[in-house]
PDB file of C-alpha atoms in Angstrom:
ATOM      1  CA  UNK A 962      -0.263  -0.106   0.340  1.00 77.00           C
ATOM      2  CA  UNK A 963       2.669   3.055   0.885  1.00 88.00           C
ATOM      3  CA  UNK A 964       5.048   3.221  -1.756  1.00 87.00           C
ATOM      4  CA  UNK A 965       8.050   2.632   0.236  1.00 88.00           C
ATOM      5  CA  UNK A 966      10.082  -0.142  -2.278  1.00 88.00           C
ATOM      6  CA  UNK A 967       9.566   2.751  -5.153  1.00 88.00           C
ATOM      7  CA  UNK A 968      10.797   5.643  -3.069  1.00 88.00           C
ATOM      8  CA  UNK A 969      14.322   4.052  -1.431  1.00 89.00           C
ATOM      9  CA  UNK A 970      14.676   3.088  -5.439  1.00 89.00           C
ATOM     10  CA  UNK A 971      13.923   6.856  -6.539  1.00 87.00           C
ATOM     11  CA  UNK A 972      16.438   7.640  -3.312  1.00 87.00           C
ATOM     12  CA  UNK A 973      19.264   5.662  -4.384  1.00 89.00           C
ATOM     13  CA  UNK A 974      18.903   7.179  -7.828  1.00 89.00           C
ATOM     14  CA  UNK A 975      19.194  10.660  -6.824  1.00 88.00           C
ATOM     15  CA  UNK A 976      22.332   9.570  -4.015  1.00 87.00           C
ATOM     16  CA  UNK A 977      23.966   8.464  -6.860  1.00 88.00           C
ATOM     17  CA  UNK A 978      23.841  10.517  -9.206  1.00 89.00           C
ATOM     18  CA  UNK A 979      24.963  13.076  -6.463  1.00 86.00           C
ATOM     19  CA  UNK A 980      27.780  14.792  -7.056  1.00 86.00           C
ATOM     20  CA  UNK A 981      30.054  12.493  -4.424  1.00 86.00           C
ATOM     21  CA  UNK A 982      31.487  14.850  -0.526  1.00 86.00           C
ATOM     22  CA  UNK A 983      28.193  17.317  -1.244  1.00 88.00           C
ATOM     23  CA  UNK A 984      25.452  17.715   1.479  1.00 86.00           C
ATOM     24  CA  UNK A 985      22.440  16.134  -0.661  1.00 84.00           C
ATOM     25  CA  UNK A 986      24.970  13.103  -0.962  1.00 87.00           C
ATOM     26  CA  UNK A 987      25.328  13.467   3.135  1.00 86.00           C
ATOM     27  CA  UNK A 988      20.857  14.148   3.732  1.00 84.00           C
ATOM     28  CA  UNK A 989      20.140  11.671   1.214  1.00 85.00           C
ATOM     29  CA  UNK A 990      22.992   8.720   2.684  1.00 87.00           C
ATOM     30  CA  UNK A 991      21.511   9.962   6.662  1.00 86.00           C
ATOM     31  CA  UNK A 992      17.912   9.395   5.044  1.00 83.00           C
ATOM     32  CA  UNK A 993      18.537   6.439   3.755  1.00 87.00           C
ATOM     33  CA  UNK A 994      20.341   4.378   6.706  1.00 88.00           C
ATOM     34  CA  UNK A 995      17.026   5.178   8.915  1.00 87.00           C
ATOM     35  CA  UNK A 996      15.270   3.213   6.641  1.00 85.00           C
ATOM     36  CA  UNK A 997      11.072   2.338   6.501  1.00 84.00           C
ATOM     37  CA  UNK A 998      11.157   4.628   9.697  1.00 85.00           C
ATOM     38  CA  UNK A 999      12.562   7.651   7.864  1.00 85.00           C
ATOM     39  CA  UNK A1000      11.320   6.704   4.370  1.00 87.00           C
ATOM     40  CA  UNK A1001       7.327   7.338   5.621  1.00 86.00           C
ATOM     41  CA  UNK A1002       8.597  10.167   7.585  1.00 84.00           C
ATOM     42  CA  UNK A1003       9.713  11.596   4.068  1.00 84.00           C
ATOM     43  CA  UNK A1004       6.256  10.846   2.536  1.00 86.00           C
ATOM     44  CA  UNK A1005       3.362  11.500   5.453  1.00 85.00           C
ATOM     45  CA  UNK A1006       5.027  14.039   7.055  1.00 81.00           C
ATOM     46  CA  UNK A1007       4.926  16.404   5.046  1.00 79.00           C
ATOM     47  CA  UNK A1008       1.344  16.249   4.726  1.00 82.00           C
ATOM     48  CA  UNK A1009      -0.984  17.820   1.466  1.00 84.00           C
ATOM     49  CA  UNK A1010      -1.478  20.588   0.670  1.00 82.00           C
ATOM     50  CA  UNK A1011      -5.638  21.560  -0.200  1.00 81.00           C
ATOM     51  CA  UNK A1012      -8.246  19.213   1.013  1.00 83.00           C
ATOM     52  CA  UNK A1013      -7.516  16.758  -1.779  1.00 81.00           C
ATOM     53  CA  UNK A1014     -10.831  16.736  -3.643  1.00 81.00           C
ATOM     54  CA  UNK A1015     -10.866  18.069  -7.243  1.00 77.00           C
ATOM     55  CA  UNK A1016     -10.262  20.738  -8.763  1.00 71.00           C
ATOM     56  CA  UNK A1017      -7.505  23.973  -8.271  1.00 69.00           C
ATOM     57  CA  UNK A1018      -8.717  23.009  -4.521  1.00 74.00           C
ATOM     58  CA  UNK A1019      -7.167  19.106  -4.198  1.00 80.00           C
ATOM     59  CA  UNK A1020      -3.706  20.435  -3.888  1.00 80.00           C
ATOM     60  CA  UNK A1021      -0.849  18.294  -3.793  1.00 83.00           C
ATOM     61  CA  UNK A1022       1.841  16.609  -1.660  1.00 84.00           C
ATOM     62  CA  UNK A1023       5.060  18.218   0.231  1.00 81.00           C
ATOM     63  CA  UNK A1024       6.880  15.403  -0.396  1.00 82.00           C
ATOM     64  CA  UNK A1025       9.413  16.850  -3.572  1.00 79.00           C
ATOM     65  CA  UNK A1026       7.779  14.510  -5.884  1.00 81.00           C
ATOM     66  CA  UNK A1027       9.379  11.382  -4.613  1.00 84.00           C
ATOM     67  CA  UNK A1028       6.591   9.034  -2.851  1.00 87.00           C
ATOM     68  CA  UNK A1029       3.459  10.373  -4.547  1.00 86.00           C
ATOM     69  CA  UNK A1030       4.531  11.848  -8.068  1.00 79.00           C
ATOM     70  CA  UNK A1031       0.999  12.849  -9.996  1.00 76.00           C
ATOM     71  CA  UNK A1032      -0.622  14.420  -6.987  1.00 70.00           C
ATOM     72  CA  UNK A1033      -3.705  12.554  -8.293  1.00 73.00           C
ATOM     73  CA  UNK A1034      -6.799  11.949  -6.625  1.00 69.00           C
ATOM     74  CA  UNK A1035      -5.751   8.088  -6.632  1.00 76.00           C
ATOM     75  CA  UNK A1036      -2.932   8.901  -4.900  1.00 84.00           C
ATOM     76  CA  UNK A1037      -4.875  10.914  -2.175  1.00 88.00           C
ATOM     77  CA  UNK A1038      -6.355   7.661  -1.340  1.00 88.00           C
ATOM     78  CA  UNK A1039      -2.931   5.799  -0.899  1.00 89.00           C
ATOM     79  CA  UNK A1040      -1.750   8.536   1.455  1.00 90.00           C
ATOM     80  CA  UNK A1041      -4.678   8.538   3.689  1.00 91.00           C
ATOM     81  CA  UNK A1042      -4.301   4.943   4.376  1.00 91.00           C
ATOM     82  CA  UNK A1043      -0.722   4.657   4.350  1.00 91.00           C
ATOM     83  CA  UNK A1044      -0.538   7.869   7.071  1.00 90.00           C
ATOM     84  CA  UNK A1045      -3.881   7.480   8.688  1.00 90.00           C
ATOM     85  CA  UNK A1046      -3.898   3.877   9.299  1.00 88.00           C
ATOM     86  CA  UNK A1047      -3.579   4.512  13.368  1.00 87.00           C
ATOM     87  CA  UNK A1048      -7.242   5.757  12.696  1.00 89.00           C
ATOM     88  CA  UNK A1049      -8.524   2.423  12.846  1.00 87.00           C
ATOM     89  CA  UNK A1050      -6.964   1.992  16.486  1.00 88.00           C
ATOM     90  CA  UNK A1051      -7.259   5.721  17.500  1.00 86.00           C
ATOM     91  CA  UNK A1052     -11.178   5.531  17.139  1.00 87.00           C
ATOM     92  CA  UNK A1053     -11.269   1.882  18.276  1.00 88.00           C
ATOM     93  CA  UNK A1054     -10.328   3.284  21.716  1.00 88.00           C
ATOM     94  CA  UNK A1055     -13.230   5.073  24.045  1.00 88.00           C
ATOM     95  CA  UNK A1056     -12.421   8.006  24.071  1.00 86.00           C
ATOM     96  CA  UNK A1057     -11.946  10.192  26.759  1.00 86.00           C
ATOM     97  CA  UNK A1058     -14.853  11.889  29.077  1.00 87.00           C
ATOM     98  CA  UNK A1059     -14.154  15.188  28.314  1.00 85.00           C
ATOM     99  CA  UNK A1060     -14.588  14.780  24.997  1.00 87.00           C
ATOM    100  CA  UNK A1061     -17.819  12.981  25.643  1.00 89.00           C
ATOM    101  CA  UNK A1062     -19.112  15.228  28.002  1.00 90.00           C
ATOM    102  CA  UNK A1063     -18.182  18.488  24.948  1.00 88.00           C
ATOM    103  CA  UNK A1064     -19.847  16.476  21.615  1.00 89.00           C
ATOM    104  CA  UNK A1065     -22.890  15.714  23.914  1.00 90.00           C
ATOM    105  CA  UNK A1066     -23.683  19.429  24.557  1.00 89.00           C
ATOM    106  CA  UNK A1067     -23.453  20.373  21.821  1.00 90.00           C
ATOM    107  CA  UNK A1068     -26.314  17.878  20.335  1.00 90.00           C
ATOM    108  CA  UNK A1069     -28.400  17.921  23.188  1.00 89.00           C
ATOM    109  CA  UNK A1070     -30.072  20.180  21.702  1.00 87.00           C
ATOM    110  CA  UNK A1071     -31.194  17.087  19.091  1.00 89.00           C
ATOM    111  CA  UNK A1072     -31.441  15.055  21.265  1.00 86.00           C
ATOM    112  CA  UNK A1073     -34.910  15.273  21.635  1.00 85.00           C
ATOM    113  CA  UNK A1074     -36.034  14.562  17.885  1.00 81.00           C
ATOM    114  CA  UNK A1075     -34.146  12.654  14.445  1.00 84.00           C
ATOM    115  CA  UNK A1076     -33.417  14.713  11.958  1.00 87.00           C
ATOM    116  CA  UNK A1077     -34.353  13.609   8.834  1.00 89.00           C
ATOM    117  CA  UNK A1078     -33.496  14.413   4.918  1.00 90.00           C
ATOM    118  CA  UNK A1079     -35.942  17.312   5.019  1.00 92.00           C
ATOM    119  CA  UNK A1080     -34.331  18.951   7.683  1.00 91.00           C
ATOM    120  CA  UNK A1081     -31.083  18.472   5.611  1.00 93.00           C
ATOM    121  CA  UNK A1082     -32.706  20.102   2.128  1.00 94.00           C
ATOM    122  CA  UNK A1083     -34.344  22.976   4.460  1.00 93.00           C
ATOM    123  CA  UNK A1084     -31.344  23.705   5.505  1.00 93.00           C
ATOM    124  CA  UNK A1085     -30.369  23.612   2.158  1.00 95.00           C
ATOM    125  CA  UNK A1086     -32.553  25.702   0.595  1.00 95.00           C
ATOM    126  CA  UNK A1087     -32.764  28.124   3.348  1.00 94.00           C
ATOM    127  CA  UNK A1088     -28.611  27.834   4.376  1.00 94.00           C
ATOM    128  CA  UNK A1089     -27.288  26.957   1.743  1.00 94.00           C
ATOM    129  CA  UNK A1090     -25.086  29.726   0.381  1.00 94.00           C
ATOM    130  CA  UNK A1091     -23.755  30.060   3.872  1.00 93.00           C
ATOM    131  CA  UNK A1092     -23.217  26.521   4.813  1.00 95.00           C
ATOM    132  CA  UNK A1093     -21.175  24.032   2.605  1.00 95.00           C
ATOM    133  CA  UNK A1094     -22.842  21.023   2.445  1.00 96.00           C
ATOM    134  CA  UNK A1095     -20.714  17.386   2.500  1.00 96.00           C
ATOM    135  CA  UNK A1096     -21.628  14.234   1.423  1.00 95.00           C
ATOM    136  CA  UNK A1097     -19.314  10.767   1.885  1.00 95.00           C
ATOM    137  CA  UNK A1098     -20.227   8.143  -1.251  1.00 92.00           C
ATOM    138  CA  UNK A1099     -18.125   5.539  -0.296  1.00 88.00           C
ATOM    139  CA  UNK A1100     -14.532   6.002  -0.389  1.00 85.00           C
ATOM    140  CA  UNK A1101     -15.020  10.092  -1.416  1.00 87.00           C
ATOM    141  CA  UNK A1102     -16.828  13.347  -0.406  1.00 91.00           C
ATOM    142  CA  UNK A1103     -18.695  15.121  -2.612  1.00 92.00           C
ATOM    143  CA  UNK A1104     -18.464  19.329  -1.349  1.00 92.00           C
ATOM    144  CA  UNK A1105     -19.913  22.410  -1.652  1.00 92.00           C
ATOM    145  CA  UNK A1106     -19.204  25.103  -4.825  1.00 90.00           C
ATOM    146  CA  UNK A1107     -17.125  27.277  -2.461  1.00 88.00           C
ATOM    147  CA  UNK A1108     -18.085  30.001  -5.164  1.00 89.00           C
ATOM    148  CA  UNK A1109     -21.664  30.176  -3.988  1.00 92.00           C
ATOM    149  CA  UNK A1110     -20.779  30.536  -0.013  1.00 93.00           C
ATOM    150  CA  UNK A1111     -20.720  33.843   0.981  1.00 89.00           C
ATOM    151  CA  UNK A1112     -17.238  34.303   3.231  1.00 85.00           C
ATOM    152  CA  UNK A1113     -15.568  31.673   1.046  1.00 89.00           C
ATOM    153  CA  UNK A1114     -16.316  32.963  -2.393  1.00 88.00           C
ATOM    154  CA  UNK A1115     -13.933  35.982  -1.915  1.00 88.00           C
ATOM    155  CA  UNK A1116     -11.577  34.519   0.842  1.00 88.00           C
ATOM    156  CA  UNK A1117      -7.893  33.517  -0.967  1.00 85.00           C
ATOM    157  CA  UNK A1118      -5.797  31.273   2.105  1.00 84.00           C
ATOM    158  CA  UNK A1119      -7.619  32.782   4.268  1.00 87.00           C
ATOM    159  CA  UNK A1120      -9.230  31.572   7.684  1.00 88.00           C
ATOM    160  CA  UNK A1121     -12.622  30.100   5.931  1.00 90.00           C
ATOM    161  CA  UNK A1122     -10.477  28.590   2.830  1.00 90.00           C
ATOM    162  CA  UNK A1123      -8.192  27.343   5.471  1.00 88.00           C
ATOM    163  CA  UNK A1124     -11.513  25.634   7.634  1.00 90.00           C
ATOM    164  CA  UNK A1125     -12.902  24.824   4.577  1.00 91.00           C
ATOM    165  CA  UNK A1126      -9.683  23.118   2.846  1.00 89.00           C
ATOM    166  CA  UNK A1127      -9.034  20.835   5.854  1.00 89.00           C
ATOM    167  CA  UNK A1128     -12.239  19.857   6.495  1.00 91.00           C
ATOM    168  CA  UNK A1129     -12.388  18.509   3.325  1.00 91.00           C
ATOM    169  CA  UNK A1130      -8.870  16.835   3.573  1.00 90.00           C
ATOM    170  CA  UNK A1131     -10.085  15.237   7.345  1.00 91.00           C
ATOM    171  CA  UNK A1132     -13.220  14.009   6.280  1.00 93.00           C
ATOM    172  CA  UNK A1133     -11.543  12.223   2.524  1.00 92.00           C
ATOM    173  CA  UNK A1134      -8.774  10.608   4.562  1.00 92.00           C
ATOM    174  CA  UNK A1135     -11.586   8.658   7.006  1.00 93.00           C
ATOM    175  CA  UNK A1136     -13.736   8.273   4.147  1.00 94.00           C
ATOM    176  CA  UNK A1137     -10.584   7.026   2.366  1.00 92.00           C
ATOM    177  CA  UNK A1138      -9.753   4.710   5.821  1.00 93.00           C
ATOM    178  CA  UNK A1139     -13.443   3.485   5.844  1.00 92.00           C
ATOM    179  CA  UNK A1140     -14.735   5.044   8.777  1.00 93.00           C
ATOM    180  CA  UNK A1141     -17.497   6.756   7.556  1.00 94.00           C
ATOM    181  CA  UNK A1142     -21.000   5.441   6.477  1.00 94.00           C
ATOM    182  CA  UNK A1143     -21.608   5.822   3.045  1.00 94.00           C
ATOM    183  CA  UNK A1144     -24.737   8.427   2.436  1.00 94.00           C
ATOM    184  CA  UNK A1145     -24.305  10.668   5.164  1.00 94.00           C
ATOM    185  CA  UNK A1146     -24.662  14.093   4.734  1.00 95.00           C
ATOM    186  CA  UNK A1147     -23.960  16.903   7.133  1.00 95.00           C
ATOM    187  CA  UNK A1148     -22.757  20.634   6.827  1.00 95.00           C
ATOM    188  CA  UNK A1149     -19.965  22.670   7.651  1.00 95.00           C
ATOM    189  CA  UNK A1150     -19.444  26.392   8.567  1.00 93.00           C
ATOM    190  CA  UNK A1151     -16.693  28.628   6.534  1.00 90.00           C
ATOM    191  CA  UNK A1152     -17.390  30.962   9.824  1.00 88.00           C
ATOM    192  CA  UNK A1153     -15.549  32.938  11.848  1.00 85.00           C
ATOM    193  CA  UNK A1154     -17.380  31.634  14.550  1.00 86.00           C
ATOM    194  CA  UNK A1155     -21.962  31.466  14.666  1.00 89.00           C
ATOM    195  CA  UNK A1156     -24.561  33.012  16.499  1.00 86.00           C
ATOM    196  CA  UNK A1157     -27.484  31.751  14.736  1.00 85.00           C
ATOM    197  CA  UNK A1158     -30.120  28.585  14.928  1.00 84.00           C
ATOM    198  CA  UNK A1159     -30.704  25.932  12.521  1.00 87.00           C
ATOM    199  CA  UNK A1160     -32.708  23.759  11.173  1.00 87.00           C
ATOM    200  CA  UNK A1161     -29.723  21.204  11.417  1.00 90.00           C
ATOM    201  CA  UNK A1162     -26.677  21.028  13.294  1.00 91.00           C
ATOM    202  CA  UNK A1163     -23.727  22.332  10.919  1.00 93.00           C
ATOM    203  CA  UNK A1164     -19.383  21.994  12.533  1.00 94.00           C
ATOM    204  CA  UNK A1165     -18.178  24.688  13.483  1.00 94.00           C
ATOM    205  CA  UNK A1166     -14.870  26.318  15.262  1.00 91.00           C
ATOM    206  CA  UNK A1167     -16.089  28.391  17.645  1.00 88.00           C
ATOM    207  CA  UNK A1168     -19.949  29.075  18.142  1.00 87.00           C
ATOM    208  CA  UNK A1169     -21.572  31.837  20.948  1.00 83.00           C
ATOM    209  CA  UNK A1170     -22.783  30.235  24.244  1.00 79.00           C
ATOM    210  CA  UNK A1171     -26.299  30.063  22.969  1.00 80.00           C
ATOM    211  CA  UNK A1172     -25.848  29.689  19.962  1.00 81.00           C
ATOM    212  CA  UNK A1173     -27.806  26.653  20.276  1.00 79.00           C
ATOM    213  CA  UNK A1174     -27.796  23.234  17.676  1.00 81.00           C
ATOM    214  CA  UNK A1175     -24.037  23.745  16.212  1.00 91.00           C
ATOM    215  CA  UNK A1176     -21.377  20.762  16.857  1.00 92.00           C
ATOM    216  CA  UNK A1177     -18.273  22.591  16.760  1.00 91.00           C
ATOM    217  CA  UNK A1178     -14.717  21.580  15.552  1.00 91.00           C
ATOM    218  CA  UNK A1179     -11.332  22.363  15.741  1.00 87.00           C
ATOM    219  CA  UNK A1180      -9.902  24.648  13.491  1.00 86.00           C
ATOM    220  CA  UNK A1181      -8.029  24.494  10.839  1.00 84.00           C
ATOM    221  CA  UNK A1182      -4.907  25.089  12.147  1.00 79.00           C
ATOM    222  CA  UNK A1183      -5.255  22.014  14.572  1.00 79.00           C
ATOM    223  CA  UNK A1184      -5.266  19.629  11.277  1.00 76.00           C
ATOM    224  CA  UNK A1185      -2.196  21.069   9.979  1.00 69.00           C
ATOM    225  CA  UNK A1186       1.056  18.491  10.011  1.00 61.00           C
ATOM    226  CA  UNK A1187       3.392  20.440  12.564  1.00 57.00           C
ATOM    227  CA  UNK A1188       0.304  19.351  15.038  1.00 55.00           C
ATOM    228  CA  UNK A1189       1.543  16.036  14.324  1.00 58.00           C
ATOM    229  CA  UNK A1190       5.356  16.953  14.824  1.00 58.00           C
ATOM    230  CA  UNK A1191       4.478  19.073  18.149  1.00 56.00           C
ATOM    231  CA  UNK A1192       3.274  16.030  19.631  1.00 54.00           C
ATOM    232  CA  UNK A1193       6.160  13.457  18.664  1.00 58.00           C
ATOM    233  CA  UNK A1194       8.914  16.236  19.762  1.00 60.00           C
ATOM    234  CA  UNK A1195       7.130  17.322  23.342  1.00 60.00           C
ATOM    235  CA  UNK A1196       9.325  16.630  26.050  1.00 68.00           C
ATOM    236  CA  UNK A1197       6.411  16.769  29.009  1.00 74.00           C
ATOM    237  CA  UNK A1198       4.291  13.557  28.811  1.00 74.00           C
ATOM    238  CA  UNK A1199       0.057  15.357  29.042  1.00 70.00           C
ATOM    239  CA  UNK A1200      -0.227  14.251  32.103  1.00 76.00           C
ATOM    240  CA  UNK A1201       3.002  15.785  33.573  1.00 81.00           C
ATOM    241  CA  UNK A1202       2.025  19.588  32.277  1.00 78.00           C
ATOM    242  CA  UNK A1203       0.591  22.321  34.711  1.00 82.00           C
ATOM    243  CA  UNK A1204      -2.815  22.876  34.467  1.00 79.00           C
ATOM    244  CA  UNK A1205      -2.410  26.622  32.570  1.00 81.00           C
ATOM    245  CA  UNK A1206      -3.645  28.318  29.821  1.00 76.00           C
ATOM    246  CA  UNK A1207      -2.152  31.371  28.916  1.00 75.00           C
ATOM    247  CA  UNK A1208      -4.420  33.644  25.807  1.00 70.00           C
ATOM    248  CA  UNK A1209      -2.556  34.638  23.462  1.00 67.00           C
ATOM    249  CA  UNK A1210      -3.576  37.828  21.451  1.00 64.00           C
ATOM    250  CA  UNK A1211      -7.261  39.431  21.665  1.00 61.00           C
ATOM    251  CA  UNK A1212     -10.575  39.910  20.382  1.00 57.00           C
ATOM    252  CA  UNK A1213     -10.327  42.173  17.314  1.00 59.00           C
ATOM    253  CA  UNK A1214     -13.587  44.472  16.106  1.00 54.00           C
ATOM    254  CA  UNK A1215     -14.539  42.192  13.509  1.00 55.00           C
ATOM    255  CA  UNK A1216     -14.841  39.768  15.726  1.00 59.00           C
ATOM    256  CA  UNK A1217     -17.774  41.364  17.936  1.00 62.00           C
ATOM    257  CA  UNK A1218     -20.964  39.799  17.733  1.00 64.00           C
ATOM    258  CA  UNK A1219     -24.265  41.374  16.550  1.00 63.00           C
ATOM    259  CA  UNK A1220     -26.631  39.948  18.827  1.00 65.00           C
ATOM    260  CA  UNK A1221     -28.866  41.824  20.500  1.00 64.00           C
ATOM    261  CA  UNK A1222     -27.725  42.911  23.771  1.00 60.00           C
ATOM    262  CA  UNK A1223     -30.196  40.419  25.872  1.00 61.00           C
ATOM    263  CA  UNK A1224     -28.554  37.690  24.124  1.00 56.00           C
ATOM    264  CA  UNK A1225     -25.449  38.341  25.425  1.00 53.00           C
ATOM    265  CA  UNK A1226     -25.363  37.819  28.792  1.00 57.00           C
ATOM    266  CA  UNK A1227     -23.738  34.229  29.566  1.00 52.00           C
ATOM    267  CA  UNK A1228     -25.174  30.875  30.373  1.00 51.00           C
ATOM    268  CA  UNK A1229     -25.222  30.412  34.232  1.00 53.00           C
ATOM    269  CA  UNK A1230     -22.725  27.158  33.144  1.00 49.00           C
ATOM    270  CA  UNK A1231     -20.064  29.160  31.470  1.00 48.00           C
ATOM    271  CA  UNK A1232     -20.065  31.581  34.751  1.00 47.00           C
ATOM    272  CA  UNK A1233     -17.834  30.181  37.154  1.00 46.00           C
TER     273      UNK A1233
END
C-alpha cells in the first residue's frame, strides 16, 4: 500500500547522481540509513496541501515528488490509507470523558428529535449560501461549490478557506479509511464563529455560548501536519504538564458579535 519501496529506489538513484561529498549526498545517505521509518516521515510528515478533492482545491503532497509523483486523487486515497492507518486504532479506543461531555453538550438540542432528510433539504434551501453541504459517497466526499458560499468565495488563503480545506481533507482521509458511513451528510461552517440557530446541525470551529445546535470541531490550524510533529517532539508527558492556559492575542473588532444585548449574557454554566 505504501510506496516505500519505490521511494527508496528513487532516493538511491538521486544519491548515485549526487556530487560526491556534497550536502545532498550526505542528506540522502542519512535518510536511507533510517530505513522505512525515515521514508515514512518523508512521505507522510509533510502532509497534503489542499483538501484532496477535485479542481484547484485538490492541492498536492509535500514530498518533492518522491512518494506521490502524480499528486492525483488516487494518490490521495493511497496517501490517506498509508499515512493515517493508525486512525482505525485510535477510533476503536474509548474517547476521554471530557470529549464525550463536550460532544453531548453540542448535540443536546437534537436529542429529542431525529434529524430527517427534509431537515437537511430545508437547511440547504435556507442556508446553502452560508454553510457547505458534505456527502459521503463510498470512499469519496462530495462538497459544495465554494464560489456560492458567503465568506468563502472571496477568501484566498484566509481562515474561511483554511477551514473548508482542512475539514474537506479530514473527511476524505476518514472516508478513504472506511471510517465514515456511506451516504452520511453534514454541513460545515466556514464562518469565524456562529451565533444563529439553524434547522440542522453544522460543524463550526467556534460558536457563541447561546447558539444551540452547532457542533464544535478544531480550528483548521489544528489539522496541519506541524501539530503531529509537535506531539512527536514534546518532552513533557501530558499528565505531567502544569494545568495553566496562556491566552495569546485578543478579540478583534471585526469579531464582535452582532447580537442583541439580551443575548450577551453568558449561560450560568459558563459564569464560574
